[in-house]
Coordinates of C-alpha atoms in Angstrom, one line a residue:
M1321 CA 0.0 0.0 0.0
E1322 CA 2.9 2.4 0.8
D1323 CA 4.5 1.7 -2.6
V1324 CA 1.5 3.1 -4.5
Y1325 CA 1.6 6.4 -2.6
K1326 CA 5.4 6.7 -3.1
K1327 CA 4.9 6.1 -6.8
L1328 CA 2.1 8.8 -6.9
A1329 CA 4.4 11.2 -5.0
V1330 CA 7.1 10.8 -7.7
H1331 CA 4.4 11.1 -10.4
L1332 CA 3.3 14.4 -9.0
D1333 CA 6.8 15.6 -8.5
N1334 CA 7.4 15.1 -12.2
T1335 CA 4.8 17.8 -12.9
P1336 CA 6.0 21.4 -13.3
S1337 CA 4.8 22.5 -9.8
G1338 CA 6.5 19.6 -8.1
F1339 CA 5.8 17.4 -5.0
P1340 CA 9.2 17.0 -3.3
E1341 CA 10.1 14.1 -1.0
T1342 CA 10.7 14.8 2.7
E1343 CA 12.5 13.0 5.4
S1344 CA 9.4 12.9 7.6
G1345 CA 7.2 11.5 4.9
V1346 CA 4.5 14.1 5.4
E1347 CA 3.8 14.2 1.7
L1348 CA 2.7 10.6 1.8
R1349 CA 0.5 11.3 4.8
I1350 CA -1.2 14.0 2.8
L1351 CA -1.8 11.7 -0.2
K1352 CA -3.2 9.0 2.0
Q1353 CA -5.8 11.4 3.3
L1354 CA -6.8 12.6 -0.2
F1355 CA -6.6 9.4 -2.3
T1356 CA -7.8 5.9 -1.7
K1357 CA -5.4 3.2 -2.8
E1358 CA -7.4 2.5 -5.9
E1359 CA -7.5 6.2 -6.8
A1360 CA -3.8 6.6 -6.2
E1361 CA -3.1 3.7 -8.5
L1362 CA -5.3 5.0 -11.3
D1363 CA -3.8 8.5 -11.0
L1364 CA -0.5 7.0 -12.1
S1365 CA -2.0 6.5 -15.6
L1366 CA -3.0 10.2 -16.1
V1367 CA -1.0 12.9 -17.7
L1368 CA -1.3 16.7 -18.0
M1369 CA -3.4 16.4 -21.2
F1370 CA -7.0 15.4 -21.5
E1371 CA -7.5 11.8 -22.4
T1372 CA -10.5 9.6 -22.9
V1373 CA -11.4 6.7 -20.6
E1374 CA -10.4 4.2 -23.2
T1375 CA -6.9 5.7 -23.5
I1376 CA -6.4 5.7 -19.7
A1377 CA -7.8 2.2 -19.3
Q1378 CA -5.3 0.9 -21.8
K1379 CA -2.4 2.4 -19.9
A1380 CA -3.8 1.2 -16.5
N1381 CA -4.7 -2.3 -17.9
K1382 CA -8.2 -1.9 -16.8
D1383 CA -11.7 -2.2 -18.3
P1384 CA -13.0 1.3 -19.2
K1385 CA -16.4 0.5 -17.7
D1386 CA -14.8 -0.2 -14.4
I1387 CA -12.7 2.9 -14.1
E1388 CA -15.0 5.5 -15.6
P1389 CA -17.2 5.9 -12.4
L1390 CA -14.0 6.1 -10.3
L1391 CA -12.5 8.8 -12.6
I1392 CA -15.7 10.8 -12.4
E1393 CA -15.7 10.6 -8.6
M1394 CA -12.0 11.6 -8.5
G1395 CA -13.0 14.7 -10.5
K1396 CA -15.7 15.5 -8.0
K1397 CA -13.1 15.3 -5.2
G1398 CA -10.8 17.6 -7.0
L1399 CA -8.1 15.0 -7.4
I1400 CA -8.0 15.3 -11.2
I1401 CA -9.7 17.4 -13.9
H1402 CA -12.9 16.0 -15.5
V1403 CA -14.4 17.7 -18.6
N1404 CA -17.2 16.3 -20.7
R1405 CA -16.7 17.3 -24.3
E1406 CA -19.7 16.8 -26.6
G1407 CA -20.8 13.8 -24.5
V1408 CA -17.3 12.3 -24.1
N1409 CA -15.7 12.2 -20.7
T1410 CA -12.1 13.3 -20.6
F1411 CA -9.7 13.5 -17.7
R1412 CA -6.2 14.8 -16.9
L1413 CA -3.7 14.9 -14.1
L1414 CA -3.7 17.9 -11.7
H1415 CA -0.6 19.6 -10.1
F1416 CA -0.7 19.4 -6.4
V1417 CA -0.3 23.2 -6.0
V1418 CA -1.9 25.1 -7.7
G1419 CA -4.4 22.4 -8.3
I1420 CA -5.4 19.5 -6.0
W1421 CA -4.9 21.4 -2.9
E1422 CA -7.1 24.4 -3.9
Y1423 CA -9.9 22.1 -4.9
Q1424 CA -10.0 20.7 -1.3
V1425 CA -11.6 23.8 0.1
N1426 CA -14.7 22.0 1.1
R1427 CA -12.9 18.8 2.3
L1428 CA -10.5 20.2 4.8
T1429 CA -9.9 18.5 8.1
K1430 CA -7.6 19.6 11.0
E1431 CA -5.3 16.6 10.4
L1432 CA -5.0 17.5 6.7
I1433 CA -4.3 21.2 7.4
K1434 CA -1.7 20.3 10.0
D1435 CA 0.2 18.1 7.6
F1436 CA -0.1 20.6 4.7
N1437 CA 1.3 23.4 6.9
E1438 CA 4.2 21.2 7.8
Y1439 CA 4.8 20.4 4.1
V1440 CA 4.2 23.8 2.3
P1441 CA 7.4 25.5 3.3
I1442 CA 9.4 22.6 1.7
L1443 CA 7.1 22.7 -1.4
M1444 CA 7.4 26.5 -1.7
N1445 CA 11.2 26.5 -1.3
E1446 CA 11.4 24.0 -4.1
Q1447 CA 9.2 26.1 -6.4
Y1448 CA 11.2 29.3 -5.7
K1449 CA 14.3 27.8 -7.2
H1450 CA 12.8 28.3 -10.7
K1451 CA 12.9 31.6 -12.6
T1452 CA 9.2 31.2 -13.7
Q1453 CA 6.7 31.4 -10.8
Q1454 CA 3.1 30.1 -10.9
S1455 CA 1.7 33.4 -9.6
S1456 CA 2.6 37.1 -9.8
V1457 CA 1.8 40.3 -7.9
I1458 CA 0.1 43.2 -9.7
P1459 CA -0.6 46.6 -8.1
V1460 CA -4.0 47.4 -6.6
L1461 CA -6.2 49.8 -8.6
K1462 CA -5.8 52.9 -6.5
S1463 CA -2.0 52.8 -6.7
V1464 CA -1.8 52.9 -10.5
S1465 CA -0.8 56.2 -11.9
T1466 CA -0.4 57.5 -15.5
E1467 CA 3.3 57.7 -15.0
L1468 CA 3.7 53.9 -14.8
D1469 CA 4.6 51.8 -17.8
I1470 CA 1.9 49.3 -17.1
M1471 CA 0.3 46.7 -19.4
N1472 CA -3.4 45.7 -19.5
Y1473 CA -2.5 42.3 -18.0
E1474 CA -0.9 44.1 -15.0
Q1475 CA -4.1 45.9 -14.1
V1476 CA -6.8 44.2 -12.0
E1477 CA -9.6 46.2 -13.4
N1478 CA -8.7 45.4 -17.1
I1479 CA -8.2 41.7 -16.3
I1480 CA -11.7 41.5 -14.8
K1481 CA -13.4 43.5 -17.5
S1482 CA -12.0 41.2 -20.1
Q1483 CA -13.7 38.1 -18.6
S1484 CA -16.9 36.5 -19.9
K1485 CA -17.2 34.1 -16.9
I1486 CA -16.2 34.9 -13.4
L1487 CA -16.6 32.8 -10.2
V1488 CA -15.7 33.8 -6.7
A1489 CA -14.5 30.9 -4.4
P1490 CA -13.7 30.8 -0.7
C1491 CA -10.0 31.4 0.1
I1492 CA -8.6 28.1 1.1
C1493 CA -5.8 29.7 3.1
R1494 CA -8.1 31.7 5.3
K1495 CA -10.5 28.8 5.6
E1496 CA -7.6 26.6 6.9
H1497 CA -6.8 29.2 9.5
D1498 CA -10.5 29.6 10.5
I1499 CA -10.8 25.8 11.1
M1500 CA -7.6 25.8 13.2
G1501 CA -8.9 28.8 15.3
K1502 CA -6.4 31.2 13.9
G1503 CA -8.5 33.2 11.4
C1504 CA -7.8 36.8 10.6
G1505 CA -11.4 37.8 9.9
K1506 CA -10.6 39.2 6.4
L1507 CA -12.7 38.6 3.3
S1508 CA -13.5 34.9 2.9
E1509 CA -14.8 35.0 -0.7
A1510 CA -11.6 36.2 -2.2
C1511 CA -10.5 34.0 -5.1
L1512 CA -11.7 35.0 -8.6
I1513 CA -11.7 32.2 -11.1
F1514 CA -12.1 32.9 -14.8
G1515 CA -13.2 31.1 -17.9
S1516 CA -13.1 27.3 -18.1
G1517 CA -11.7 27.1 -14.5
A1518 CA -14.9 28.9 -13.3
Y1519 CA -17.1 26.3 -15.0
I1520 CA -15.0 23.5 -13.4
Y1521 CA -15.4 25.1 -9.9
E1522 CA -19.1 25.6 -10.5
S1523 CA -19.6 21.9 -11.5
R1524 CA -18.0 20.9 -8.2
G1525 CA -20.2 23.1 -6.2
I1526 CA -17.4 25.4 -5.2
G1527 CA -18.0 29.2 -5.0
R1528 CA -20.6 31.1 -7.0
T1529 CA -20.8 32.9 -10.4
I1530 CA -20.7 36.7 -10.2
S1531 CA -20.7 39.7 -12.5
R1532 CA -17.7 41.8 -13.5
E1533 CA -19.2 44.6 -11.3
E1534 CA -19.4 42.3 -8.2
A1535 CA -15.8 41.1 -8.9
L1536 CA -14.6 44.7 -8.9
E1537 CA -16.4 45.4 -5.6
I1538 CA -14.8 42.3 -4.1
V1539 CA -11.4 43.7 -5.2
K1540 CA -12.2 47.1 -3.8
E1541 CA -13.2 45.6 -0.4
G1542 CA -10.1 43.4 -0.4
V1543 CA -7.8 46.4 -0.9
K1544 CA -9.4 48.1 2.0
Q1545 CA -8.6 45.1 4.1
G1546 CA -5.0 45.1 2.9
L1547 CA -5.2 42.1 0.5
V1548 CA -2.7 41.6 -2.3
P1549 CA -3.9 40.7 -5.8
Q1550 CA -2.0 37.6 -7.0
P1551 CA -3.0 36.4 -10.5
S1552 CA -1.6 33.4 -12.2
N1553 CA 1.6 34.3 -13.9
A1554 CA 0.4 34.9 -17.4
K1555 CA -0.8 37.6 -19.8
K1556 CA -4.1 35.8 -19.8
P1557 CA -4.5 34.8 -16.1
I1558 CA -7.0 32.1 -15.1
N1559 CA -7.5 33.5 -11.6
I1560 CA -6.8 36.3 -9.2
C1561 CA -6.5 35.6 -5.5
L1562 CA -6.7 38.4 -2.9
C1563 CA -4.2 37.4 -0.3
C1564 CA -3.2 38.4 3.2
D1565 CA 0.2 38.0 4.7
C1566 CA -1.0 36.2 7.8
C1567 CA -2.9 33.3 6.1
C1568 CA -1.7 33.1 2.4
Q1569 CA 0.8 30.3 2.1
I1570 CA 2.7 32.1 -0.7
L1571 CA 3.0 35.5 1.1
K1572 CA 3.6 33.9 4.5
N1573 CA 6.5 31.9 3.1
I1574 CA 8.1 34.6 0.9
K1575 CA 8.0 37.0 3.8
N1576 CA 10.5 34.7 5.6
F1577 CA 13.1 35.3 2.8
E1578 CA 15.6 38.1 3.1
A1579 CA 14.7 39.5 -0.4
P1580 CA 11.1 38.7 -1.4
A1581 CA 11.4 41.1 -4.4
K1582 CA 13.8 38.7 -6.0
I1583 CA 11.3 35.8 -5.9
V1584 CA 8.0 37.5 -6.8
S1585 CA 7.1 38.2 -10.4
S1586 CA 6.3 41.9 -10.2
N1587 CA 7.4 44.9 -12.3
F1588 CA 6.9 47.7 -9.8
Q1589 CA 8.2 49.0 -6.4
A1590 CA 7.2 51.6 -3.9
N1591 CA 9.0 54.9 -3.5
V1592 CA 8.7 57.8 -1.2
K1593 CA 8.5 61.6 -1.9
I1594 CA 10.6 62.7 1.1
D1595 CA 9.2 66.2 1.1
E1596 CA 5.6 65.0 1.3
C1597 CA 6.1 62.3 4.0
T1598 CA 4.8 63.1 7.5
G1599 CA 6.0 59.9 9.1
C1600 CA 2.5 58.8 10.0
Q1601 CA 3.5 55.1 9.6
A1602 CA 0.3 54.1 7.8
C1603 CA 2.3 52.6 4.9
E1604 CA 4.5 50.7 7.3
E1605 CA 1.5 49.1 9.0
I1606 CA -0.2 47.9 5.9
C1607 CA 3.0 46.6 4.0
P1608 CA 2.7 42.8 3.7
M1609 CA 6.5 42.2 3.4
D1610 CA 7.7 44.5 6.2
A1611 CA 9.5 46.5 3.4
I1612 CA 8.8 49.9 4.9
D1613 CA 10.7 51.4 7.9
M1614 CA 10.8 54.8 9.5
D1615 CA 13.9 56.9 9.4
E1616 CA 13.9 58.0 13.0
E1617 CA 16.2 61.0 12.4
K1618 CA 14.3 62.4 9.4
I1619 CA 10.9 60.9 10.6
V1620 CA 10.1 59.7 7.0
A1621 CA 9.3 56.3 5.5
T1622 CA 12.0 54.4 3.7
V1623 CA 11.5 51.4 1.4
N1624 CA 13.7 48.4 1.4
L1625 CA 13.6 47.5 -2.3
D1626 CA 14.8 44.0 -1.6
R1627 CA 11.6 43.3 0.2
C1628 CA 9.0 45.4 -1.7
I1629 CA 6.8 43.3 -4.1
G1630 CA 5.1 46.2 -5.7
C1631 CA 1.5 45.6 -4.6
G1632 CA 0.8 49.3 -4.0
L1633 CA -1.1 48.9 -0.8
C1634 CA 1.1 51.5 0.8
V1635 CA 0.0 54.0 -1.8
T1636 CA -3.7 53.4 -1.0
V1637 CA -3.3 54.5 2.7
C1638 CA -1.1 57.5 2.2
E1639 CA -3.2 60.6 2.8
F1640 CA -0.4 62.9 1.8
D1641 CA 0.5 61.4 -1.7
A1642 CA 4.0 60.7 -0.4
M1643 CA 4.0 57.1 -1.5
F1644 CA 4.0 56.1 -5.1
L1645 CA 4.8 53.1 -7.4
K1646 CA 7.7 53.3 -9.8
D1647 CA 8.7 51.0 -12.6
K1648 CA 11.5 48.6 -12.0
K1649 CA 14.6 49.1 -14.1
K1650 CA 14.2 47.8 -17.7
K1651 CA 16.7 44.9 -17.1
E1652 CA 14.7 43.8 -14.0
K1653 CA 11.2 43.9 -15.7
I1654 CA 9.6 40.5 -16.4
E1655 CA 7.3 39.8 -19.3
P1656 CA 4.9 37.0 -18.2
P1657 CA 4.2 34.0 -20.4
A1658 CA 1.3 34.3 -22.8
N1659 CA -0.9 31.9 -21.0
I1660 CA -0.9 29.3 -18.2
V1661 CA 0.2 26.5 -20.5
E1662 CA 3.3 28.5 -21.5
T1663 CA 3.9 29.2 -17.8
Y1664 CA 4.0 25.5 -16.9
M1665 CA 6.1 24.7 -20.0
N1666 CA 8.7 27.2 -18.9
I1667 CA 8.8 25.8 -15.4
A1668 CA 9.1 22.2 -16.9
K1669 CA 12.1 23.3 -18.9
E1670 CA 13.7 24.9 -15.9
K1671 CA 13.2 21.7 -14.0
G1672 CA 14.7 19.7 -16.8
L1673 CA 11.5 17.8 -17.5
I1674 CA 11.5 19.0 -21.2
F1675 CA 14.7 18.9 -23.2

């Protein structure tokens, strides 16, 4: 029984987002809570492309009629992706993060959360080794000025307005913390899912479909609460999550690094107009990366550019227009992949999975 979970762990580790081995074996404990032995064995025959039951059955050496109900059930559990195309069921493998884990928002238990929180720093450290990240940080609406060299895909409002289908789902990170009695009380419906992803969430009974106007209101409320917009790292993002530094597994973990700015995909950083700053400390209090300090002699804010991730929250709370966002140097700017497929292809190449 142990062997099938070890094989599944290796199988998931060979996806772009990875699933690294640990000395404690916590990754195996997680898989045992999510997958039955039969499900784990069947998952070994799936790849990151949609395939029919017949194709999967041939690889698994099973009867298609026997495995189709199991594959459909695995789709409902969020262990794989199931899409019915013109009456034909197709299935594909899911990354662990972003993927399997996020779909467990309605299946969380204290034991699963405990194991995930033990595992996630190891998983994140592995992911940060790659140049291409799964997510990025874009500035909040109120912080964007006409002086910025900013593209449409770097503006929350433009991303939302371009969507034909939007779903809002509960934030799994804040739900985890609520279950463990450590919630922050911030916006719970804070993950915006777009397009085909929205239909998949909807089919699983996760979240609810909303209008563009409601999505913009959610973002506005999120910004008031100090949440950072993190879309998938692509010119055509498939989601935007509104994240807090106390619960979000990404922000929480990068905050522990000495230079978060070197890890996060972001093209902007905060600056201070010294003559306008009154030293009120509002920017320091809202910064999710502890990137702002007060110069006690001059009584003005100073920005540690190694820590600033360019979210712009500091700009939104500055009543004196002393904080502003500035473009990074041209050589430091990052052009995101065209779409999420290209994002994962880039990560796969960086991992040596594609030659």
